[in-house]
mmCIF file of C-alpha atoms and ligand atoms in Angstrom:
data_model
loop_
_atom_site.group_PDB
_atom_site.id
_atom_site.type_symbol
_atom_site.label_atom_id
_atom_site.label_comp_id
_atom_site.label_asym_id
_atom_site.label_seq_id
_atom_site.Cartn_x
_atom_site.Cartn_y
_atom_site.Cartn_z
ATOM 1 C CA UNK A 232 -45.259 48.016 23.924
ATOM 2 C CA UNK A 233 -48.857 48.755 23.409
ATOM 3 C CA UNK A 234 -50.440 47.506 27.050
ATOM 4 C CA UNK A 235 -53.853 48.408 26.328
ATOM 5 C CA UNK A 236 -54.662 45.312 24.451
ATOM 6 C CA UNK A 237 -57.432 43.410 26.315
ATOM 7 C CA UNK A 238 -60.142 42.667 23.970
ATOM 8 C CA UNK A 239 -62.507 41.325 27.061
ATOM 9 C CA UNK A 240 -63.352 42.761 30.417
ATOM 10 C CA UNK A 241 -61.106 41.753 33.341
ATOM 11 C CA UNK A 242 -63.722 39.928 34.735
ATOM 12 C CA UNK A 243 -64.730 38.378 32.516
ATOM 13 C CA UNK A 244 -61.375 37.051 31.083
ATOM 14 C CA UNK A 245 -61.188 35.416 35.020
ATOM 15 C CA UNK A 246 -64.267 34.083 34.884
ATOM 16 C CA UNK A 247 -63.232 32.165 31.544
ATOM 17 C CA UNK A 248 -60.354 31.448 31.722
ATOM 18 C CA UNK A 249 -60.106 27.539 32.052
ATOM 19 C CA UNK A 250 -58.116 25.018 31.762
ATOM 20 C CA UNK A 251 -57.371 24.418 27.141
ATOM 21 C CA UNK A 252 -55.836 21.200 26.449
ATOM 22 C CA UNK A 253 -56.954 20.680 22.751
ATOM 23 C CA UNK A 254 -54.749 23.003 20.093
ATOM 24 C CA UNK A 255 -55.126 23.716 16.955
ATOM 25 C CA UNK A 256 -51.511 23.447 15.068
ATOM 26 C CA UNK A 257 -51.114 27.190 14.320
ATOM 27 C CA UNK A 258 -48.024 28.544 15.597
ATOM 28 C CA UNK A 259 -47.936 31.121 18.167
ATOM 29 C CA UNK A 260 -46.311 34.231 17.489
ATOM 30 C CA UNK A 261 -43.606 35.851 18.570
ATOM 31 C CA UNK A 262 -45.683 39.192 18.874
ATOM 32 C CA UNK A 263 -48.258 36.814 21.239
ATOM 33 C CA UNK A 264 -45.793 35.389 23.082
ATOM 34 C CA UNK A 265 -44.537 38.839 24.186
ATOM 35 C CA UNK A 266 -48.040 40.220 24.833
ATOM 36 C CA UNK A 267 -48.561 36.821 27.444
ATOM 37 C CA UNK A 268 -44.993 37.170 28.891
ATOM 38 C CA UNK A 269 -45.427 40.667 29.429
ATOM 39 C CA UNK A 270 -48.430 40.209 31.749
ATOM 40 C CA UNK A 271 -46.465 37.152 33.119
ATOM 41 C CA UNK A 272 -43.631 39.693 34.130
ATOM 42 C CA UNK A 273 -46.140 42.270 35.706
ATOM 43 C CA UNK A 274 -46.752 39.702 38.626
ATOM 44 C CA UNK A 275 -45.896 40.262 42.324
ATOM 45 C CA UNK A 276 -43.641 38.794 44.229
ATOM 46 C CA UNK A 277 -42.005 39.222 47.511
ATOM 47 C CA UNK A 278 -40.189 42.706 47.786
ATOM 48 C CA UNK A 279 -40.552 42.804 44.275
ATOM 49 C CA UNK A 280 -37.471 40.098 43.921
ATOM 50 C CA UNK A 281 -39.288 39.351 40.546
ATOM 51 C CA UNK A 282 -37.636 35.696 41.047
ATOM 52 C CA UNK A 283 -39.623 34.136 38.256
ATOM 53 C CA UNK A 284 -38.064 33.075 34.646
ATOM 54 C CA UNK A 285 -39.880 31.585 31.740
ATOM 55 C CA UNK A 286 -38.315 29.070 29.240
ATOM 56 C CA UNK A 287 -39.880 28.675 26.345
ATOM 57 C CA UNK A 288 -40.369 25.998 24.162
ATOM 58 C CA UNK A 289 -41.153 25.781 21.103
ATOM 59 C CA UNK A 290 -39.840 24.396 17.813
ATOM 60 C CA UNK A 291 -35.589 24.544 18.657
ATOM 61 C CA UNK A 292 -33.819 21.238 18.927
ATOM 62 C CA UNK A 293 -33.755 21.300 22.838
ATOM 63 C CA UNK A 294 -37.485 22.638 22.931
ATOM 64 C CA UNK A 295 -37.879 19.770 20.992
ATOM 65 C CA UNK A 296 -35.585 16.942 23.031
ATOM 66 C CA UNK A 297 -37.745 18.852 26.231
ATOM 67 C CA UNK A 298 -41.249 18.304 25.186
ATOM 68 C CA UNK A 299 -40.540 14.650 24.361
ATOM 69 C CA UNK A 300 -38.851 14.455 28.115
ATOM 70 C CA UNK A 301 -42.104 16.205 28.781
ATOM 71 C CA UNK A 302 -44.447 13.885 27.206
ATOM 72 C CA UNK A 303 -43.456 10.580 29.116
ATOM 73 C CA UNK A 304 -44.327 11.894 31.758
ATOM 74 C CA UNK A 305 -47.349 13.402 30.901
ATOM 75 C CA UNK A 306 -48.319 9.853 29.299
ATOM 76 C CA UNK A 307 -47.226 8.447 32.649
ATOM 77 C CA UNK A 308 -49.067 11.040 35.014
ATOM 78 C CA UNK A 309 -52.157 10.669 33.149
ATOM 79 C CA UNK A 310 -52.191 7.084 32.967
ATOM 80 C CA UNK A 311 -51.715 6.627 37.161
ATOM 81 C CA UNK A 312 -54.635 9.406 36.944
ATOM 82 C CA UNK A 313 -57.228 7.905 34.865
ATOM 83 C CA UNK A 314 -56.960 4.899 36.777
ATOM 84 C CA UNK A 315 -56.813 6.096 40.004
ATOM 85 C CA UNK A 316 -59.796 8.919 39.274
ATOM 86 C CA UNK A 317 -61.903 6.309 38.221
ATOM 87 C CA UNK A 318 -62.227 7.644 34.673
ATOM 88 C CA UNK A 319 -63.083 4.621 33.070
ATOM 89 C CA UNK A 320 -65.790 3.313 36.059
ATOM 90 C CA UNK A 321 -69.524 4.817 36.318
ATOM 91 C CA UNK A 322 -70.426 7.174 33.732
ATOM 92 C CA UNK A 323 -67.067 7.042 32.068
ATOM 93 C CA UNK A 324 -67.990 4.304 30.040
ATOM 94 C CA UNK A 325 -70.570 6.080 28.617
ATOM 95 C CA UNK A 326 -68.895 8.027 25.728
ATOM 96 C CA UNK A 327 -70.891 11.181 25.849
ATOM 97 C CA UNK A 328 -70.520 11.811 29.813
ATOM 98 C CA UNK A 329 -68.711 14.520 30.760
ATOM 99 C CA UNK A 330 -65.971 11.888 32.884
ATOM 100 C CA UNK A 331 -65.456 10.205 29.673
ATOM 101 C CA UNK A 332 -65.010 13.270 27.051
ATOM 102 C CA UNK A 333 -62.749 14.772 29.958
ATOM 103 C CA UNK A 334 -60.793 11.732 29.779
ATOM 104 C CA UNK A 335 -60.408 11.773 26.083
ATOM 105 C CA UNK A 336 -59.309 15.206 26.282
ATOM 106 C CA UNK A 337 -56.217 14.602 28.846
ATOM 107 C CA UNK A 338 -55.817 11.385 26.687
ATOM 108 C CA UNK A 339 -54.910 13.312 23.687
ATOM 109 C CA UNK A 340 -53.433 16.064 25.465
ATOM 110 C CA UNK A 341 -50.932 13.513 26.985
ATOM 111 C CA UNK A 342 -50.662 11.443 23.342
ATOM 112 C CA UNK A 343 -49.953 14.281 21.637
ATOM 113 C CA UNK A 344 -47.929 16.571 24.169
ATOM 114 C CA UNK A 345 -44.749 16.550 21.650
ATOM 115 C CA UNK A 346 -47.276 18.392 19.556
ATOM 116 C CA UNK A 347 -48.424 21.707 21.848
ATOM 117 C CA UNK A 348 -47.317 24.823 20.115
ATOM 118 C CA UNK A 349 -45.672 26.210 23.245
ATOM 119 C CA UNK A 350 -44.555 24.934 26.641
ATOM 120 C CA UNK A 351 -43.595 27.512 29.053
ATOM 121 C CA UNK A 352 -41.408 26.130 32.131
ATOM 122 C CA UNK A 353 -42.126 28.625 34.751
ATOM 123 C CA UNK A 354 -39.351 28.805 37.530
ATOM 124 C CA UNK A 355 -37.951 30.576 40.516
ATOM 125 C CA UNK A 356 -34.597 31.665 41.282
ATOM 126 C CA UNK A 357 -34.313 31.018 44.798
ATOM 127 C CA UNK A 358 -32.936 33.424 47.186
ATOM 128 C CA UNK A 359 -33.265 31.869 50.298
ATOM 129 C CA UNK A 360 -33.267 28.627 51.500
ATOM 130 C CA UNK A 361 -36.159 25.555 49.830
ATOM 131 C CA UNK A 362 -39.331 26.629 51.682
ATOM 132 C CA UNK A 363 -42.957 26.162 51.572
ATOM 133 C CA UNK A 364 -43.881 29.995 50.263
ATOM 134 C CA UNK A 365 -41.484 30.259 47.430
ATOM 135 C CA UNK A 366 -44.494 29.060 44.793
ATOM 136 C CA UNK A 367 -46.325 32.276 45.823
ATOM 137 C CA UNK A 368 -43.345 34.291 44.125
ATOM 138 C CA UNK A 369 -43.719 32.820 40.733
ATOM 139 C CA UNK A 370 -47.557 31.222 40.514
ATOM 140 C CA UNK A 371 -49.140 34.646 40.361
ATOM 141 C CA UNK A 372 -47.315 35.110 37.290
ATOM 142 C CA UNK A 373 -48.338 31.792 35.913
ATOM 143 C CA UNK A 374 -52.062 32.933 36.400
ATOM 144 C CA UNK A 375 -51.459 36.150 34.517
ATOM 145 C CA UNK A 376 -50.302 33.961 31.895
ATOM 146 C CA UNK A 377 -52.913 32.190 31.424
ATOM 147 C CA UNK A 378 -55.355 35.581 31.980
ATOM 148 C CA UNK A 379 -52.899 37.429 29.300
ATOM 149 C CA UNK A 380 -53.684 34.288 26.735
ATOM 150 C CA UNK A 381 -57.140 33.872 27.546
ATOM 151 C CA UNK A 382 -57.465 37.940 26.775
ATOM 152 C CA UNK A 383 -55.826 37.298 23.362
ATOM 153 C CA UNK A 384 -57.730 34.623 22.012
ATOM 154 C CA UNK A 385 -54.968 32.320 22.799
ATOM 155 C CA UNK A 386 -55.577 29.531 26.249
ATOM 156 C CA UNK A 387 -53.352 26.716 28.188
ATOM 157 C CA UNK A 388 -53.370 24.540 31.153
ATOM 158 C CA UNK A 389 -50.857 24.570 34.065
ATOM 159 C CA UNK A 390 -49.751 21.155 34.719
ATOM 160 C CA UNK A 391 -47.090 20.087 37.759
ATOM 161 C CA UNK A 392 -46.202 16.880 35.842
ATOM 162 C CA UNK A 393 -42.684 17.901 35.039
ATOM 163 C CA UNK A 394 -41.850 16.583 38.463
ATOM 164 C CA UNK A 395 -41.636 13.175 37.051
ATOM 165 C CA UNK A 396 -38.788 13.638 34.945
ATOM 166 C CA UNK A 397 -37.524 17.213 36.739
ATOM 167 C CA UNK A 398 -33.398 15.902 36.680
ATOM 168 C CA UNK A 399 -33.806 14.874 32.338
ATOM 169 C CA UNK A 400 -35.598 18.633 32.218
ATOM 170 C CA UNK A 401 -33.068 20.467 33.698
ATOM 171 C CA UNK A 402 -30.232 18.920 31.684
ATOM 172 C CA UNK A 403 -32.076 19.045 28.522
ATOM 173 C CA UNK A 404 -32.552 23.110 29.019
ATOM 174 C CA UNK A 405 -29.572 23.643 30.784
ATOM 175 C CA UNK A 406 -31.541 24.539 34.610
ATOM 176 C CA UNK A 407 -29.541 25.053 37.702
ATOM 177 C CA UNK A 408 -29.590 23.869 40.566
ATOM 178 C CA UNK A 409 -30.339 27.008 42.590
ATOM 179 C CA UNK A 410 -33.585 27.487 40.395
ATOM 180 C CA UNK A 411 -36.992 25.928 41.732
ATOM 181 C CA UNK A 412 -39.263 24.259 38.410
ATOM 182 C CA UNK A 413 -42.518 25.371 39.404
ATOM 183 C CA UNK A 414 -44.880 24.384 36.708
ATOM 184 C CA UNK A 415 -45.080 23.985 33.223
ATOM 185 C CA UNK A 416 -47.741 25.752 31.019
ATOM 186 C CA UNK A 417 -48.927 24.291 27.777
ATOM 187 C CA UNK A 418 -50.320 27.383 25.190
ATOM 188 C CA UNK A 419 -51.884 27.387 22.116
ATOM 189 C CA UNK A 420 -54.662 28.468 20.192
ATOM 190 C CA UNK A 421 -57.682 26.345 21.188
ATOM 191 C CA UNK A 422 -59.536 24.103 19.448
ATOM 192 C CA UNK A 423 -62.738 24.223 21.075
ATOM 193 C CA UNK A 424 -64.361 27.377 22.859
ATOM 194 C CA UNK A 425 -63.234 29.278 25.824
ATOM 195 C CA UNK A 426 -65.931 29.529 28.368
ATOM 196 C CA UNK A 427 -67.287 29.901 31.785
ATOM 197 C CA UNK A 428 -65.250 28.155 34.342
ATOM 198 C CA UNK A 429 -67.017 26.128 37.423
ATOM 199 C CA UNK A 430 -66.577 26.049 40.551
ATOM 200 C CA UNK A 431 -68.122 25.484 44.485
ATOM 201 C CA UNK A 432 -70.765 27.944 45.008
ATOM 202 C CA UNK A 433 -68.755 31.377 46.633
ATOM 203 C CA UNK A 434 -71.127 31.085 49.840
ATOM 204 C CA UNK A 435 -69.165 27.365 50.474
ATOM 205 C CA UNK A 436 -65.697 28.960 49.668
ATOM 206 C CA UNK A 437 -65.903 32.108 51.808
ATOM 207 C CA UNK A 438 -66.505 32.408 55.715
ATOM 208 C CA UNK A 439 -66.544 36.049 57.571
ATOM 209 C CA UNK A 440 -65.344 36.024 61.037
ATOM 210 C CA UNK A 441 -64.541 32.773 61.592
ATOM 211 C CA UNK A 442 -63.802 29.045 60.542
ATOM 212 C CA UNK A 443 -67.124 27.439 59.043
ATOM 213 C CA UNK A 444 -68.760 30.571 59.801
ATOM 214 C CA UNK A 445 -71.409 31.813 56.781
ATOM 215 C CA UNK A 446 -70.727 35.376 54.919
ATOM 216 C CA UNK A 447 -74.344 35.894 53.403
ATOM 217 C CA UNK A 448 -73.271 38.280 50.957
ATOM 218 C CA UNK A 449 -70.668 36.100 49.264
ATOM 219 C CA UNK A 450 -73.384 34.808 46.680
ATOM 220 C CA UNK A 451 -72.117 34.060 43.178
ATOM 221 C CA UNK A 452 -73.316 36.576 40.023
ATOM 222 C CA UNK A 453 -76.832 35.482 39.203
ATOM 223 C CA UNK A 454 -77.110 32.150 36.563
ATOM 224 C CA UNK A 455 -73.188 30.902 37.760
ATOM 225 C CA UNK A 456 -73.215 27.382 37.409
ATOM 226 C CA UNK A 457 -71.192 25.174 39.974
ATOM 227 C CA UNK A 458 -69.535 21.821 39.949
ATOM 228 C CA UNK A 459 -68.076 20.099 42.609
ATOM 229 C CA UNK A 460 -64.615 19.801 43.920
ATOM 230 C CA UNK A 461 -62.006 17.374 42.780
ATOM 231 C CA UNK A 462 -61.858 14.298 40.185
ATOM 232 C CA UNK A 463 -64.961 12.533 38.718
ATOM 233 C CA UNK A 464 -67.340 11.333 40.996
ATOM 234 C CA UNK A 465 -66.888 7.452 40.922
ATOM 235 C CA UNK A 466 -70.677 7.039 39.486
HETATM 236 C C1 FMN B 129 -51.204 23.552 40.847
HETATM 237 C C2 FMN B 129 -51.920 23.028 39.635
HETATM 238 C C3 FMN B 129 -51.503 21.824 39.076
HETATM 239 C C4 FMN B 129 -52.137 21.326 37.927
HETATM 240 N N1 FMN B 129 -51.659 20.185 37.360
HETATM 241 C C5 FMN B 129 -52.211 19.739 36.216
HETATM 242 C C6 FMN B 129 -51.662 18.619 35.546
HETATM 243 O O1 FMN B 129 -50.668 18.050 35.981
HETATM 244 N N2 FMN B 129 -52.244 18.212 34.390
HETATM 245 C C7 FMN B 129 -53.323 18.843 33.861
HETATM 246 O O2 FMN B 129 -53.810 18.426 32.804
HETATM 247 N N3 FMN B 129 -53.888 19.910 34.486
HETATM 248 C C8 FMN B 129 -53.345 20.361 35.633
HETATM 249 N N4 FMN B 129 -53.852 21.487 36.252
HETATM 250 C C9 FMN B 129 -55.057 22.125 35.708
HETATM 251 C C10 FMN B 129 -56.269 21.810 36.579
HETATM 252 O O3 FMN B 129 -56.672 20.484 36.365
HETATM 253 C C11 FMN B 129 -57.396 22.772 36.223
HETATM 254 O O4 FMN B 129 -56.948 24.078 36.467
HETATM 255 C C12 FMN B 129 -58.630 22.510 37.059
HETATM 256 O O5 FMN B 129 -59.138 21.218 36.820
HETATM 257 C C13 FMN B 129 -59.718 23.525 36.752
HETATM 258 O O6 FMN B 129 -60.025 23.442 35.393
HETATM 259 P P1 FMN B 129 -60.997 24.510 34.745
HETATM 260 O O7 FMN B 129 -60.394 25.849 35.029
HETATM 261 O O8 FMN B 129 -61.051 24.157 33.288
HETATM 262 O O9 FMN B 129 -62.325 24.375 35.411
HETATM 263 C C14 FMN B 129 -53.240 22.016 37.367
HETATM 264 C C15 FMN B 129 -53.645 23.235 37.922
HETATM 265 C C16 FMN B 129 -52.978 23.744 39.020
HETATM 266 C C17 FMN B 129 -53.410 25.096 39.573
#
């Protein structure tokens, strides 16, 4: 396999690589799906145990029976989430407010959930005993995913949803026991436009020496534009 196939700078493809919820209904191919898996598979993990599996799901008869498992509970999740985020109060009832086109987006995303052209369910084979670090074995490779897709045109959204209906998944795609469900990863190609991703300003994100204390180099590239932490504000 070719690996030299970034069409953007590394850097770049972090810093725009966010979250794509809207698809358009083109399939993705099997030549793509390789490409993202690949860079999926070049994660670390502890010892190099490379405990992480990917099912993927796309158009089969249990891919199919999955995503509709899948989409209750994203209809579910999202529902006890807009109404406990406050996405209809403030400036979500405003229909051109950020809160409210966000919450159009995850309305859609959750409506039509049966309809994303691939769901990856990321897992873990455990070798040791349920504990608190096994996530760092397999979400590294999640986040290459999602770098590997963004590089190819292609974007998705991790979402930790499945937990609602984890027992109907596992049946429905044949999971065992002794395997941890860490996430599942909607893909597609996007609808709208990749594009810068958000966050804290670095100088509120990184200390040096100690707790609280301020690193005054850790300032972000010059015109980064920041947002807040966490769900809507309630105004
Ligand atoms: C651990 C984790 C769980 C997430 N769960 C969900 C989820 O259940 N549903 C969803 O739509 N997005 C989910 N996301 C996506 C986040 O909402 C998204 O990454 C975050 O809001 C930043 O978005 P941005 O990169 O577009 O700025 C999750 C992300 C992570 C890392």
């Amino acid at each position: 396999m070719n690996v030299s196939i970034e069409t953007i700078d590394l850097l770049e493809g972090i810093a725009t690589t966010r979250a794509i919820r809207r698809f358009t209904p083109e399939p993705v191919s099997d030549d793509h799906l390789a490409r993202i898996l690949f860079a999926a598979s070049r994660a670390p993990s502890g010892s190099n145990r490379q405990p992480f599996r990917f099912v993927v799901l796309r158009d089969g008869p249990r891919a199919r029976e999955a995503k509709a498992i899948l989409g209750r509970a994203f209809r579910s999740a999202w529902a006890m989430k807009r109404a406990s985020d406050g996405y209809e109060s403030g400036s979500g009832a405003k229909t051109d407010s950020p809160k409210a086109r966000m919450a159009r987006t995850m309305q859609r995303f959750a409506d039509e959930f049966e309809s994303v052209p691939v769901v990856v369910i990321a897992c873990h084979v455990r070798y040791d005993r349920p504990n608190t670090y096994e996530g760092a074995s397999v979400y590294p490779a999640c986040q290459n995913l999602l770098l590997a897709a963004r590089a190819i045109g292609l974007g998705g959204v991790l979402s930790t949803w499945h937990l609602l209906v984890e027992n109907e998944l596992r049946a429905a795609v044949g999971i065992p026991d002794d395997v941890f469900v860490a996430a599942t990863i909607a893909l597609g190609h996007p609808e709208g436009r990749h594009g810068p991703v958000r966050r804290r300003p670095l100088g509120e994100l990184v200390y040096e020496d100690g707790w609280g204390e301020p690193a005054p180099w850790a300032v972000d590239p010059p015109g980064t534009r920041h947002t807040r932490a966490g769900p809507p504000r309630a105004g």
